Coordinates of C-alpha atoms and ligand atoms in Angstrom, one line a residue:
M277 CA -0.1 0.0 0.0
S278 CA 1.1 3.3 -0.9
E279 CA 2.0 5.6 1.9
F280 CA -0.8 8.3 1.4
A281 CA -4.1 8.4 0.1
L282 CA -3.7 11.8 -1.4
E283 CA -0.4 13.4 -2.1
V284 CA -0.2 17.2 -3.3
K285 CA 3.2 18.4 -4.2
G286 CA 3.7 22.1 -5.4
L287 CA 0.3 22.6 -6.7
T288 CA 0.1 26.0 -8.7
K289 CA -2.8 27.6 -10.6
K290 CA -1.5 30.8 -12.2
I291 CA -4.1 32.9 -13.9
G292 CA -2.8 35.2 -16.3
K293 CA 0.8 35.9 -16.5
Q294 CA 1.2 37.1 -13.0
K295 CA -1.2 35.9 -10.3
K296 CA -0.8 32.6 -8.5
I297 CA -4.2 32.1 -7.1
V298 CA -2.5 28.7 -5.7
N299 CA 0.6 29.0 -4.7
A300 CA 3.3 25.7 -4.4
A301 CA 0.5 23.8 -2.2
S302 CA 1.8 20.8 -0.8
F303 CA 0.0 18.4 1.6
Q304 CA -0.9 14.7 2.3
V305 CA -3.8 12.8 3.4
K306 CA -3.0 9.7 5.1
H307 CA -5.1 6.2 4.7
G308 CA -8.2 6.5 6.9
E309 CA -7.6 10.1 8.1
I310 CA -10.1 13.4 7.4
L311 CA -7.8 16.3 6.5
G312 CA -9.5 19.4 6.6
L313 CA -8.4 22.3 4.1
L314 CA -9.4 25.9 6.0
G315 CA -9.2 29.0 4.5
P316 CA -11.2 32.3 4.6
N317 CA -13.1 33.3 1.1
G318 CA -11.1 33.5 -1.8
A319 CA -8.0 31.3 -0.2
G320 CA -8.0 28.8 -3.1
K321 CA -9.5 25.9 -1.6
T322 CA -12.0 25.1 -4.5
T323 CA -9.4 25.9 -7.2
T324 CA -6.6 23.2 -5.1
I325 CA -9.8 20.9 -5.2
R326 CA -10.5 21.5 -9.1
M327 CA -7.3 20.8 -9.8
I328 CA -7.1 17.5 -7.6
V329 CA -9.9 16.0 -9.0
G330 CA -9.0 17.3 -12.6
L331 CA -12.1 19.8 -13.4
I332 CA -9.2 22.3 -13.9
A333 CA -5.6 22.1 -15.5
K334 CA -2.7 22.6 -13.1
T335 CA -0.1 24.8 -14.0
E336 CA 2.3 23.4 -11.8
G337 CA 3.0 20.7 -9.4
K338 CA 2.1 16.8 -8.9
V339 CA -1.3 15.1 -7.6
F340 CA -0.6 11.5 -6.6
V341 CA -3.6 9.2 -5.5
N342 CA -2.9 6.0 -3.8
G343 CA 0.6 6.8 -5.0
K344 CA -0.3 7.0 -8.4
D345 CA 0.4 9.7 -10.1
V346 CA -3.1 11.5 -12.0
D347 CA -1.2 12.5 -14.9
E348 CA -0.1 9.2 -15.9
E349 CA -2.9 7.0 -14.3
G350 CA -6.0 9.2 -14.7
Q351 CA -8.4 6.5 -15.0
Q352 CA -7.5 4.5 -12.0
C353 CA -7.0 7.7 -10.0
K354 CA -10.7 8.5 -11.0
K355 CA -11.8 5.1 -9.8
D356 CA -10.3 5.7 -6.4
M357 CA -11.6 9.5 -6.0
G358 CA -15.1 10.3 -5.1
A359 CA -16.1 14.0 -5.0
I360 CA -18.7 16.6 -4.3
I361 CA -17.6 20.0 -5.7
E362 CA -20.2 22.8 -5.5
N363 CA -23.9 21.4 -5.6
P364 CA -24.3 17.9 -6.9
A365 CA -26.6 18.1 -10.0
F366 CA -29.5 15.7 -10.1
Y367 CA -32.6 14.9 -12.1
D368 CA -35.0 16.9 -10.5
H369 CA -38.2 15.0 -11.4
M370 CA -36.7 11.6 -10.8
S371 CA -36.2 9.9 -7.1
G372 CA -33.2 9.9 -5.0
Y373 CA -33.3 6.3 -5.9
K374 CA -33.7 6.7 -9.7
N375 CA -30.8 9.4 -9.7
L376 CA -28.4 6.9 -7.8
Q377 CA -29.4 3.8 -10.3
Q378 CA -28.6 6.4 -13.1
Y379 CA -25.2 7.2 -11.7
K380 CA -24.6 3.5 -11.0
R381 CA -25.3 2.4 -14.7
M382 CA -23.0 5.6 -15.8
A383 CA -20.2 4.4 -13.9
K384 CA -17.1 2.9 -15.4
E385 CA -17.1 0.0 -13.3
E386 CA -19.5 -2.7 -12.1
I387 CA -21.5 -1.7 -8.9
P388 CA -24.0 -4.0 -7.4
T389 CA -27.6 -2.6 -7.0
S390 CA -27.2 -3.9 -3.0
R391 CA -24.5 -1.0 -2.8
I392 CA -27.3 1.6 -3.2
E393 CA -29.1 0.4 -0.2
E394 CA -26.1 0.1 1.7
V395 CA -25.3 4.0 0.9
V396 CA -28.9 5.1 1.5
K397 CA -28.9 3.7 4.7
L398 CA -25.4 5.2 5.9
V399 CA -26.4 8.7 4.7
K400 CA -29.7 7.8 6.5
L401 CA -32.0 8.6 3.3
E402 CA -34.1 6.0 3.7
H403 CA -37.2 7.2 4.2
A404 CA -37.3 9.9 1.4
I405 CA -35.2 7.7 -1.0
Q406 CA -38.4 7.0 -3.6
D407 CA -39.3 10.5 -3.2
K408 CA -38.6 13.2 -6.2
V409 CA -35.6 15.2 -5.8
K410 CA -37.4 18.2 -6.3
T411 CA -39.1 17.6 -2.9
Y412 CA -35.8 17.5 -0.9
S413 CA -34.1 19.9 1.5
L414 CA -30.8 21.3 0.8
G415 CA -29.7 18.7 3.6
M416 CA -31.2 15.9 1.8
K417 CA -29.7 16.8 -1.4
Q418 CA -26.6 17.1 0.3
R419 CA -26.9 13.5 1.6
L420 CA -27.6 12.3 -1.9
G421 CA -24.5 14.2 -3.3
V422 CA -22.5 11.8 -0.6
A423 CA -24.5 8.8 -1.3
Q424 CA -23.8 9.2 -5.1
A425 CA -19.9 10.2 -4.4
I426 CA -19.5 7.2 -2.2
L427 CA -21.4 4.4 -4.7
H428 CA -18.1 3.3 -6.3
K429 CA -16.3 3.0 -3.0
P430 CA -13.8 5.3 -3.5
T431 CA -11.2 5.1 -1.0
L432 CA -10.5 9.0 -1.2
L433 CA -13.3 11.0 -0.6
I434 CA -13.0 15.0 -1.7
L435 CA -15.7 17.3 -0.6
D436 CA -15.7 21.0 -0.9
E437 CA -17.4 22.9 1.9
P438 CA -20.0 20.2 2.4
T439 CA -21.7 21.7 5.1
N440 CA -22.8 25.0 3.1
G441 CA -26.5 25.8 3.9
L442 CA -26.7 22.6 6.5
D443 CA -28.2 23.2 9.8
P444 CA -26.7 22.2 13.0
Q445 CA -28.1 18.7 13.0
G446 CA -27.4 18.3 9.2
I447 CA -23.6 19.2 9.9
R448 CA -23.6 16.8 13.1
E449 CA -25.1 14.0 10.7
L450 CA -22.5 14.6 7.7
R451 CA -19.6 14.5 10.6
D452 CA -21.0 10.9 12.2
Y453 CA -21.0 9.6 8.5
L454 CA -17.7 10.8 7.4
K455 CA -16.2 9.4 10.8
I456 CA -18.0 5.9 10.0
L457 CA -16.7 6.3 6.3
A458 CA -13.0 7.0 7.8
N459 CA -13.4 4.2 10.4
Q460 CA -14.0 1.8 7.1
G461 CA -10.6 3.4 5.7
T462 CA -12.0 6.2 3.2
S463 CA -9.4 9.3 3.7
T464 CA -10.9 12.4 3.0
L465 CA -10.4 15.7 2.4
V466 CA -12.9 18.4 3.6
S467 CA -12.8 22.3 2.9
S468 CA -14.4 24.9 5.0
H469 CA -14.0 28.5 6.1
L470 CA -15.5 27.3 9.1
L471 CA -13.2 26.7 12.1
S472 CA -15.7 25.6 14.6
E473 CA -16.7 22.6 12.3
M474 CA -13.2 21.6 11.4
Q475 CA -12.4 21.2 14.7
L476 CA -15.1 18.4 15.4
M477 CA -14.9 16.5 12.1
C478 CA -11.0 16.5 11.2
D479 CA -7.9 14.7 12.3
R480 CA -5.8 17.3 11.0
V481 CA -6.0 20.7 9.2
A482 CA -4.0 22.6 6.3
I483 CA -4.5 26.2 6.5
M484 CA -4.8 28.0 3.5
E485 CA -4.3 31.7 2.8
H486 CA -3.9 33.7 -0.5
G487 CA -3.1 30.5 -2.1
K488 CA -0.5 29.2 0.3
I489 CA -0.6 26.5 2.7
I490 CA 0.6 28.2 5.9
D491 CA 0.0 25.8 8.4
I492 CA -0.8 21.8 8.8
S493 CA -1.3 20.8 12.3
P494 CA -3.1 18.0 14.1
I495 CA -6.2 19.1 15.9
S496 CA -5.2 17.8 18.9
A497 CA -1.9 20.2 18.9
L498 CA -4.6 23.2 18.1
N499 CA -6.7 22.2 20.7
D500 CA -4.4 21.6 23.6
V501 CA -2.3 24.9 25.2
G502 CA 0.2 22.5 25.6
E503 CA 3.0 22.3 28.7
S504 CA 5.6 24.5 27.3
S505 CA 3.6 27.6 26.1
N506 CA 0.7 28.3 28.4
V507 CA -1.5 31.0 27.9
T508 CA -2.8 32.8 31.0
S509 CA -4.8 35.5 31.6
F510 CA -4.2 37.9 34.5
T511 CA -6.8 40.3 35.7
V512 CA -5.1 43.1 37.4
S513 CA -5.8 46.6 39.1
S514 CA -3.5 48.3 36.2
T515 CA -2.8 46.7 33.0
D516 CA -0.3 49.6 32.3
Q517 CA 1.8 49.1 35.4
A518 CA 1.7 45.1 34.8
I519 CA 3.0 45.3 31.3
T520 CA 5.7 47.5 32.3
L521 CA 6.7 45.3 35.1
I522 CA 6.6 42.4 32.6
E523 CA 8.5 43.9 30.0
Q524 CA 11.1 45.0 32.8
G525 CA 11.3 41.5 34.1
D526 CA 13.7 39.2 32.0
L527 CA 11.1 36.8 31.6
E528 CA 10.7 34.8 28.1
I529 CA 7.1 36.4 28.0
E530 CA 4.7 37.2 25.0
I531 CA 1.9 39.6 25.6
M532 CA -0.9 38.5 23.5
K533 CA -3.8 40.8 24.0
T534 CA -4.8 43.4 26.7
A535 CA -8.2 44.0 27.6
D536 CA -9.8 46.6 30.1
Q537 CA -8.6 45.1 33.1
S538 CA -6.7 41.8 31.8
I539 CA -3.6 40.6 30.0
I540 CA -2.9 37.7 28.3
L541 CA 0.3 36.1 28.3
K542 CA 2.0 33.2 26.7
T543 CA 4.7 31.8 28.9
K544 CA 5.9 28.5 30.5
R545 CA 4.2 27.4 33.3
E546 CA 7.1 28.1 36.0
N547 CA 6.8 31.8 35.0
I548 CA 3.2 31.9 36.0
P549 CA 3.9 32.4 39.7
I550 CA 6.9 34.5 39.1
V551 CA 4.8 36.9 37.1
N552 CA 2.5 36.8 40.1
R553 CA 4.8 37.5 42.5
L554 CA 6.5 40.3 40.5
L555 CA 2.7 42.3 40.0
V556 CA 2.0 42.1 44.2
E557 CA 5.1 42.7 45.1
N558 CA 5.2 45.9 42.8
N559 CA 1.6 47.0 44.1
V560 CA -0.2 45.7 41.2
D561 CA -3.2 43.9 42.9
V562 CA -4.2 40.3 40.9
Y563 CA -7.6 39.6 40.9
A564 CA -7.4 36.3 38.9
I565 CA -5.4 34.3 36.9
E566 CA -6.9 31.7 34.8
T567 CA -5.5 29.7 31.8
V568 CA -7.0 30.3 28.5
K569 CA -7.8 27.8 25.8
T570 CA -6.0 28.4 22.6
T571 CA -8.9 27.3 20.2
L572 CA -8.4 26.6 16.5
E573 CA -9.7 30.0 15.8
D574 CA -7.3 32.0 17.7
R575 CA -4.5 29.9 16.1
F576 CA -6.2 30.6 12.7
L577 CA -6.7 34.0 13.3
Q578 CA -3.2 34.4 14.4
L579 CA -1.8 32.6 11.2
T580 CA -3.8 34.6 9.1
A581 CA -3.0 37.7 10.7
V582 CA 0.8 36.8 9.7
G583 CA 0.0 35.9 6.1
A584 CA -1.9 39.4 5.5
E585 CA 1.2 41.1 6.9
N586 CA 3.1 39.3 4.4
K587 CA 0.3 39.9 1.7
G588 CA 2.8 41.5 -0.8
T589 CA 4.9 38.4 -1.2
G590 CA 2.0 36.1 -1.4
G591 CA -0.3 35.8 -4.6
E592 CA 2.0 38.0 -6.6
E593 CA 5.3 36.8 -7.8
Ligands
LIG624 N1 -11.2 31.5 -13.2 C1 -10.4 32.4 -12.8 N2 -9.9 33.4 -12.8 C2 -9.4 34.4 -12.1 N3 -9.8 34.4 -10.7 C3 -10.3 33.3 -10.5 C4 -10.8 32.1 -11.1 N4 -11.1 31.3 -10.3 C5 -10.6 31.5 -9.0 N5 -10.5 32.9 -8.9 C6 -9.7 33.9 -7.7 O1 -9.0 32.8 -7.1 C7 -9.1 32.8 -5.9 C8 -9.3 31.8 -5.1 O2 -10.6 31.3 -5.5 P1 -11.3 30.1 -4.8 O3 -12.5 29.7 -5.4 O4 -10.2 28.7 -5.2 O5 -11.2 30.4 -3.1 P2 -11.8 29.4 -2.3 O6 -11.0 29.4 -1.0 O7 -12.6 28.1 -2.6 O8 -13.1 30.4 -1.8 P3 -14.4 30.3 -0.9 O9 -14.5 29.9 0.4 O10 -15.2 31.4 -1.1 O11 -15.2 29.3 -1.6 C9 -10.2 34.2 -5.6 O12 -9.6 35.1 -5.2 C10 -11.1 34.0 -6.8 O13 -11.4 35.4 -7.2
LIG625 MG1 -14.5 27.9 -2.4

């Protein structure tokens, strides 16, 4: 077995002579993993995904599906992939079941009829599968889209913003069946601009901004505060005084934020009582010391803020 379900190397899309809307993106999806591609609107997620599935040409770079080069073994790679990009198109006047049947007939390989029942059950569409698609809600269409994408048992599933327009219940259900598929060995690449969602759905997240992958981290690393870099909030009588004292003290401390009555510091755990003593001994009252959980959102904003600062060197080269 190849090392990765999907490997993307230096993927680039140039528009015109200058503009790189995807700029040397590299990442991998491990077998059975759900990798999130997270980025704000216009980051280049859809363009990246369209190049991976072959809907648009790459300018530069390589894509390997289960170790196979899409440029050399395109047909085999297509068999290995299932994708939903933008809204899947259906025959509205036909039932969900008939749509799947139609899709099965058009598939390049033989798909047993029993597979239709199987996927319908997985996406929980049994109750409505005989109804016409025009009567479906957005969430139901989306489930039918997933059913269609996995009908030929792809080992790699690629979903572009699959939760768009879904209600919280729909999002939870999508998450549940993506996890079931992952447990059965399906690897997934899923894009989103919503951080909270990625946090619950993915094993790792690749953050994209201005066409570049600026960070890839396991969700656990993004959720954990980590021993070596505690983020701690001090509620004090005077933030100005506290900052001056902390800056004068020869400690490795990063002052992340200040609010009306509190300052947020990033420092080693052993520095917390030292800061406390420093403040109290210099007549700054301390009302509270709290650990701040850095969420993926903080991390994302931090990273994309850096990205924005470097904007000039980003998209255009
Ligand atoms: N064919 C094209 N010609 C010119 N510019 C394009 C083209 N396709 C995309 N772009 C631009 O490239 C950038 C990336 O677009 P893309 O759709 O990949 O972003 P995205 O991350 O999917 O955004 P969203 O979250 O809004 O879906 C955008 O600034 C977009 O305007
Ligand atoms: Mg998009």
